[in-house]
Each structure stands twice: as C-alpha cells, then as structure tokens.
Amino acid sequence: MLVILSGVSGAGKDTIKKEIMKRMENIITLPSFTSRTRRKNEQEGVQYYFISKSQFEEKIKKGDFYEFDLHHGNYYGTSRELLNNKIKQGKIIVKDIEVNGTENLVKLLQRDTKIVTIFIRVEKEELKRRLIERGDNIQDIEIRLNRLEYEESKINLYDYVIKNDEFEKTVQIIMTIIENEKRIEDNT
Ligand code: 5GP
C-alpha cells in the first residue's frame, strides 16, 4: 500500500511522516530524486538523493522515473526501481509528493497497487511563519507561498483532506486512516 501525503512545502508533511514512522510498525518511506540543493538538516538518501539538473535530465531520458515534476525551479521525481523494490517488500510506504506527481502516480499504479491520498492543508499565514522558522530564504518563501493556491485547486483529487492546525490531532487522524485502509486492503 502506498500512502501519499501532499500539501504545500511547509505544511508539515515531513514531520508528520517521521512521527508516524516512529509510532507505527511496518511503515517505510521512499526517498525521491531532486535537483535542488540540500538543506542543512537533510542527509543524502533519506528524504532525497541530490543530483544535478543535467544528471536528472539524463535519468528522465533513460525512463528512470515513474513521475517527475519541475516546481520551485527544480526537478523532483519518483524512481521506478526504488518504488518497485519497496512495493515488493509488502510494507506500507508513506511518501510526500506534490499534486502533479500524485495525479500521475495514481493513474499509473492504481490498477496494481492500493494507493491512499491525503492532502494536508495549512493557512497561508501559518505557512509563512513555518517557512521563516525553517530558515528558507525570502525568494524560496515567496515561491512556496505562491504555490499554495495551485496545490489547493487540486484538492478534489484526494481521498482525504486534513487541516494541520494541531500536530498531535493530525498525526492521530492519519494513523487511523492508515490502519483502516490497511484493514480494507487485507480484506479485499
Ligand atoms: P521541498 O523542496 O520543500 O523538499 O519539496 C517541494 C515539493 O516537492 C513538496 O511539495 C514535495 O511533496 C514535492 N516532492 C518531493 N518528492 C517528490 C517527487 O518524487 N515527485 C514529485 N512530483 N514531487 C515531489
């Protein structure tokens, strides 16, 4: 089962994902490839594999990605090989992907793989506060704030929409969704 978490950058997806992985068994995540530069707190191969734009374009040509998207001026993509390997392990994969990538992955994989999509919402002012706190520069903050409207316009594509105004509540709701969806998968 693949659980996709979407929502603008700064909505809290990564922190939620980490918390769920701590509390639930049988959950793994999947690093993406990106051409953006690594942030201070990020390690190679955990959230992302960091490669250059030209290396990314080379991988596109070779067909290495299930989906990729160019946003915030950088490429982001889901590796076919990495995802296939993780699906074979039979675990629950939690992955954060923006709206275009989610739409593409659902189209490509839904016949063979159970996919649950969750959109995490956050108010614009709260988002701004979090991005400043995270240490993003002014330009990056502008780009991410401008993206909010676009991502929200795709909300109808999602199985679940959750407002992340209280971290603990959000984590509890998502854990309940995962447990219920897993039960449904195991009984169908
Ligand atoms: P950030 O630069 O803040 O880490 O991420 C920017 C956006 O890229 C986030 O909305 C995140 O969900 C999205 N993203 C991360 N990995 C992928 C991926 O493999 N494919 C696509 N399409 N988007 C991704």
Short mmCIF file of C-alpha atoms and ligand atoms in Angstrom, two decimals:
data_model
loop_
_atom_site.label_atom_id
_atom_site.label_comp_id
_atom_site.label_asym_id
_atom_site.label_seq_id
_atom_site.Cartn_x
_atom_site.Cartn_y
_atom_site.Cartn_z
CA MET A 1 0.00 0.00 0.00
CA LEU A 2 1.26 3.45 -0.92
CA VAL A 3 0.15 6.40 1.20
CA ILE A 4 0.78 9.76 -0.48
CA LEU A 5 0.93 12.92 1.61
CA SER A 6 0.54 16.17 -0.30
CA GLY A 7 0.20 19.81 0.59
CA VAL A 8 2.44 22.79 0.06
CA SER A 9 6.04 22.66 1.16
CA GLY A 10 5.98 23.69 4.82
CA ALA A 11 2.54 22.17 5.53
CA GLY A 12 4.26 19.75 7.89
CA LYS A 13 4.28 16.58 5.76
CA ASP A 14 7.82 15.56 6.59
CA THR A 15 7.42 15.98 10.36
CA ILE A 16 4.11 14.10 10.26
CA LYS A 17 5.67 11.32 8.20
CA LYS A 18 8.56 10.93 10.63
CA GLU A 19 6.23 10.81 13.62
CA ILE A 20 4.02 8.16 12.02
CA MET A 21 7.06 6.06 11.20
CA LYS A 22 8.14 6.24 14.83
CA ARG A 23 4.75 5.19 16.15
CA MET A 24 3.56 2.59 13.64
CA GLU A 25 5.07 -0.71 12.64
CA ASN A 26 5.57 -1.91 9.10
CA ILE A 27 5.89 1.60 7.68
CA ILE A 28 8.70 2.72 5.44
CA THR A 29 9.36 5.76 3.31
CA LEU A 30 10.94 6.28 -0.04
CA PRO A 31 13.49 8.93 -0.98
CA SER A 32 12.89 10.92 -4.17
CA PHE A 33 15.47 12.34 -6.50
CA THR A 34 15.80 16.12 -6.71
CA SER A 35 17.99 18.73 -8.35
CA ARG A 36 17.54 21.23 -5.52
CA THR A 37 20.37 21.87 -3.08
CA ARG A 38 20.45 20.01 0.21
CA ARG A 39 19.19 21.82 3.33
CA LYS A 40 21.28 21.84 6.50
CA ASN A 41 19.21 19.18 8.25
CA GLU A 42 18.96 16.81 5.28
CA GLN A 43 21.05 13.72 4.61
CA GLU A 44 21.74 12.14 1.26
CA GLY A 45 19.39 9.20 0.60
CA VAL A 46 16.96 9.92 3.46
CA GLN A 47 14.38 12.38 2.09
CA TYR A 48 16.16 12.77 -1.24
CA TYR A 49 19.04 11.79 -3.45
CA PHE A 50 20.53 15.11 -4.53
CA ILE A 51 21.71 15.23 -8.13
CA SER A 52 22.40 18.00 -10.64
CA LYS A 53 19.86 19.20 -13.23
CA SER A 54 21.79 17.55 -16.04
CA GLN A 55 22.02 14.22 -14.14
CA PHE A 56 18.28 14.45 -13.55
CA GLU A 57 17.61 15.10 -17.24
CA GLU A 58 19.79 12.11 -18.11
CA LYS A 59 17.66 9.92 -15.83
CA ILE A 60 14.47 11.29 -17.45
CA LYS A 61 15.82 10.26 -20.86
CA LYS A 62 16.57 6.76 -19.56
CA GLY A 63 13.00 6.45 -18.23
CA ASP A 64 14.16 6.03 -14.63
CA PHE A 65 11.14 7.85 -13.14
CA TYR A 66 7.53 6.82 -12.67
CA GLU A 67 6.78 10.51 -12.50
CA PHE A 68 8.71 13.73 -12.15
CA ASP A 69 7.78 17.37 -11.86
CA LEU A 70 9.55 20.68 -12.24
CA HIS A 71 8.48 23.04 -9.47
CA HIS A 72 10.15 25.70 -7.32
CA GLY A 73 12.70 25.82 -10.19
CA ASN A 74 13.87 22.26 -9.52
CA TYR A 75 13.15 18.72 -10.57
CA TYR A 76 11.62 16.17 -8.21
CA GLY A 77 10.97 12.57 -9.20
CA THR A 78 9.97 9.09 -8.04
CA SER A 79 12.40 6.37 -9.05
CA ARG A 80 10.82 3.31 -10.68
CA GLU A 81 13.46 0.99 -9.29
CA LEU A 82 13.27 2.26 -5.70
CA LEU A 83 9.47 2.23 -5.58
CA ASN A 84 9.17 -1.24 -7.17
CA ASN A 85 11.64 -2.65 -4.64
CA LYS A 86 9.74 -1.17 -1.72
CA ILE A 87 6.34 -2.34 -3.01
CA LYS A 88 7.74 -5.89 -3.27
CA GLN A 89 8.60 -5.77 0.45
CA GLY A 90 4.84 -5.66 1.16
CA LYS A 91 5.18 -2.79 3.63
CA ILE A 92 3.18 0.42 3.91
CA ILE A 93 5.07 3.15 2.06
CA VAL A 94 4.47 6.74 3.15
CA LYS A 95 5.70 9.30 0.67
CA ASP A 96 5.28 13.02 0.21
CA ILE A 97 4.70 14.14 -3.34
CA GLU A 98 3.14 17.31 -4.72
CA VAL A 99 -0.17 17.37 -6.60
CA ASN A 100 1.03 16.77 -10.18
CA GLY A 101 3.18 13.81 -9.20
CA THR A 102 0.33 12.36 -7.16
CA GLU A 103 -2.06 12.61 -10.09
CA ASN A 104 0.43 10.84 -12.37
CA LEU A 105 1.31 8.09 -9.89
CA VAL A 106 -2.33 7.32 -9.17
CA LYS A 107 -3.04 6.96 -12.91
CA LEU A 108 -0.01 4.71 -13.41
CA LEU A 109 -0.19 2.47 -10.38
CA GLN A 110 -3.74 2.26 -9.10
CA ARG A 111 -4.55 -0.93 -11.01
CA ASP A 112 -1.82 -2.92 -9.28
CA THR A 113 -1.21 -1.07 -6.04
CA LYS A 114 -3.52 0.25 -3.37
CA ILE A 115 -2.95 4.00 -3.14
CA VAL A 116 -4.34 6.26 -0.43
CA THR A 117 -4.01 10.01 -1.00
CA ILE A 118 -4.08 12.54 1.82
CA PHE A 119 -3.92 16.31 1.38
CA ILE A 120 -2.63 18.32 4.33
CA ARG A 121 -3.84 21.90 4.47
CA VAL A 122 -2.33 24.85 6.25
CA GLU A 123 -3.34 28.53 6.44
CA LYS A 124 -1.19 30.94 4.41
CA GLU A 125 -0.07 32.98 7.44
CA GLU A 126 0.85 29.85 9.38
CA LEU A 127 2.75 28.54 6.38
CA LYS A 128 4.75 31.78 6.13
CA ARG A 129 5.65 31.54 9.80
CA ARG A 130 6.85 27.94 9.43
CA LEU A 131 8.95 28.66 6.35
CA ILE A 132 10.65 31.57 8.12
CA GLU A 133 11.27 29.34 11.15
CA ARG A 134 12.71 26.63 8.90
CA GLY A 135 15.24 29.17 7.63
CA ASP A 136 14.11 29.34 3.98
CA ASN A 137 15.31 32.49 2.20
CA ILE A 138 12.84 35.22 1.12
CA GLN A 139 12.80 34.08 -2.50
CA ASP A 140 12.09 30.43 -1.58
CA ILE A 141 9.34 31.57 0.79
CA GLU A 142 7.67 33.62 -1.98
CA ILE A 143 7.83 30.69 -4.41
CA ARG A 144 6.26 28.32 -1.88
CA LEU A 145 3.53 30.78 -0.84
CA ASN A 146 2.62 31.31 -4.49
CA ARG A 147 2.28 27.57 -4.93
CA LEU A 148 -0.38 27.28 -2.18
CA GLU A 149 -3.30 28.29 -4.41
CA TYR A 150 -2.32 25.91 -7.19
CA GLU A 151 -1.97 22.94 -4.84
CA GLU A 152 -5.29 23.76 -3.16
CA SER A 153 -7.02 23.82 -6.57
CA LYS A 154 -6.30 20.08 -6.86
CA ILE A 155 -7.79 19.14 -3.52
CA ASN A 156 -10.70 17.24 -5.08
CA LEU A 157 -8.34 14.56 -6.35
CA TYR A 158 -7.62 13.40 -2.81
CA ASP A 159 -9.22 10.64 -0.73
CA TYR A 160 -8.75 12.66 2.47
CA VAL A 161 -8.19 16.34 3.28
CA ILE A 162 -6.89 17.26 6.73
CA LYS A 163 -6.24 20.68 8.22
CA ASN A 164 -2.94 20.57 10.07
CA ASP A 165 -3.72 23.10 12.80
CA GLU A 166 -2.83 20.79 15.67
CA PHE A 167 0.06 18.40 15.15
CA GLU A 168 -0.99 15.61 17.56
CA LYS A 169 -4.55 15.55 16.20
CA THR A 170 -3.29 15.41 12.61
CA VAL A 171 -0.95 12.51 13.42
CA GLN A 172 -3.77 10.59 15.15
CA ILE A 173 -6.15 11.11 12.22
CA ILE A 174 -3.59 9.95 9.67
CA MET A 175 -2.69 6.87 11.74
CA THR A 176 -6.38 5.96 11.93
CA ILE A 177 -6.76 6.38 8.16
CA ILE A 178 -3.74 4.15 7.52
CA GLU A 179 -4.97 1.46 9.92
CA ASN A 180 -8.46 1.45 8.40
CA GLU A 181 -7.24 1.44 4.81
CA LYS A 182 -4.81 -1.41 5.59
CA ARG A 183 -7.67 -3.41 7.08
CA ILE A 184 -9.73 -2.80 3.94
CA GLU A 185 -6.79 -3.85 1.75
CA ASP A 186 -6.23 -7.04 3.74
CA ASN A 187 -9.91 -7.97 3.41
CA THR A 188 -10.34 -7.41 -0.31
P1 5GP B 1 10.89 20.57 -0.80
O1 5GP B 1 11.78 21.28 -1.77
O2 5GP B 1 10.24 21.51 0.16
O3 5GP B 1 11.56 19.39 -0.14
O4 5GP B 1 9.70 19.89 -1.64
C1 5GP B 1 8.97 20.59 -2.57
C2 5GP B 1 7.81 19.75 -3.04
O5 5GP B 1 8.27 18.63 -3.80
C3 5GP B 1 6.96 19.15 -1.92
O6 5GP B 1 5.61 19.51 -2.13
C4 5GP B 1 7.14 17.66 -2.06
O7 5GP B 1 5.97 16.96 -1.73
C5 5GP B 1 7.44 17.52 -3.54
N1 5GP B 1 8.11 16.26 -3.88
C6 5GP B 1 9.00 15.57 -3.14
N2 5GP B 1 9.36 14.45 -3.79
C7 5GP B 1 8.67 14.43 -4.96
C8 5GP B 1 8.62 13.51 -6.05
O8 5GP B 1 9.25 12.46 -6.09
N3 5GP B 1 7.80 13.83 -7.09
C9 5GP B 1 7.07 14.98 -7.10
N4 5GP B 1 6.29 15.19 -8.15
N5 5GP B 1 7.10 15.86 -6.08
C10 5GP B 1 7.89 15.59 -5.02
#
